[in-house]
Amino acid sequence: ITPEFKQNADDQFVVGDARSYLKTTKSVYDVIVVDAYTDFKAIPAHLLTREFMQSILDRLSSNGYAVLNVVANPTFQDAYSLR
């Protein structure tokens, strides 16, 4: 985490199963960071579902940000990134 990002964060970090946590918490966050690679090129499939993405959206404040570490073309210009 960069110093600029960290100075504006409240330092509440949750380490654990993101899907389970988001299903059970009622808290709302300004930033949710998902960095869940199992190796250098794969994210667990259960973290790529519409349901999981919706759970992130449901836990974000109205001006919140979701930061996801994904292997994809940032402009979604290829079949892999679109899928």
PDB file of N, CA, C and O in Angstrom, residues 13-18:
ATOM      1  N   PHE A  13      -7.982  -3.806   8.238  1.00  0.00           N
ATOM      2  CA  PHE A  13      -7.766  -4.812   7.221  1.00  0.00           C
ATOM      3  C   PHE A  13      -8.327  -6.132   7.713  1.00  0.00           C
ATOM      4  O   PHE A  13      -8.091  -6.529   8.851  1.00  0.00           O
ATOM      5  N   VAL A  14      -9.065  -6.801   6.856  1.00  0.00           N
ATOM      6  CA  VAL A  14      -9.632  -8.101   7.188  1.00  0.00           C
ATOM      7  C   VAL A  14      -8.925  -9.136   6.335  1.00  0.00           C
ATOM      8  O   VAL A  14      -8.924  -9.040   5.112  1.00  0.00           O
ATOM      9  N   VAL A  15      -8.302 -10.089   6.972  1.00  0.00           N
ATOM     10  CA  VAL A  15      -7.630 -11.162   6.258  1.00  0.00           C
ATOM     11  C   VAL A  15      -8.476 -12.413   6.446  1.00  0.00           C
ATOM     12  O   VAL A  15      -8.714 -12.841   7.572  1.00  0.00           O
ATOM     13  N   GLY A  16      -8.969 -12.951   5.358  1.00  0.00           N
ATOM     14  CA  GLY A  16      -9.806 -14.135   5.443  1.00  0.00           C
ATOM     15  C   GLY A  16     -10.559 -14.340   4.154  1.00  0.00           C
ATOM     16  O   GLY A  16     -10.283 -13.683   3.144  1.00  0.00           O
ATOM     17  N   ASP A  17     -11.513 -15.231   4.179  1.00  0.00           N
ATOM     18  CA  ASP A  17     -12.317 -15.529   3.005  1.00  0.00           C
ATOM     19  C   ASP A  17     -13.230 -14.345   2.692  1.00  0.00           C
ATOM     20  O   ASP A  17     -14.153 -14.040   3.445  1.00  0.00           O
ATOM     21  N   ALA A  18     -12.962 -13.679   1.593  1.00  0.00           N
ATOM     22  CA  ALA A  18     -13.697 -12.458   1.235  1.00  0.00           C
ATOM     23  C   ALA A  18     -15.175 -12.724   1.015  1.00  0.00           C
ATOM     24  O   ALA A  18     -16.032 -11.951   1.461  1.00  0.00           O
TER      25      ALA A  18
END
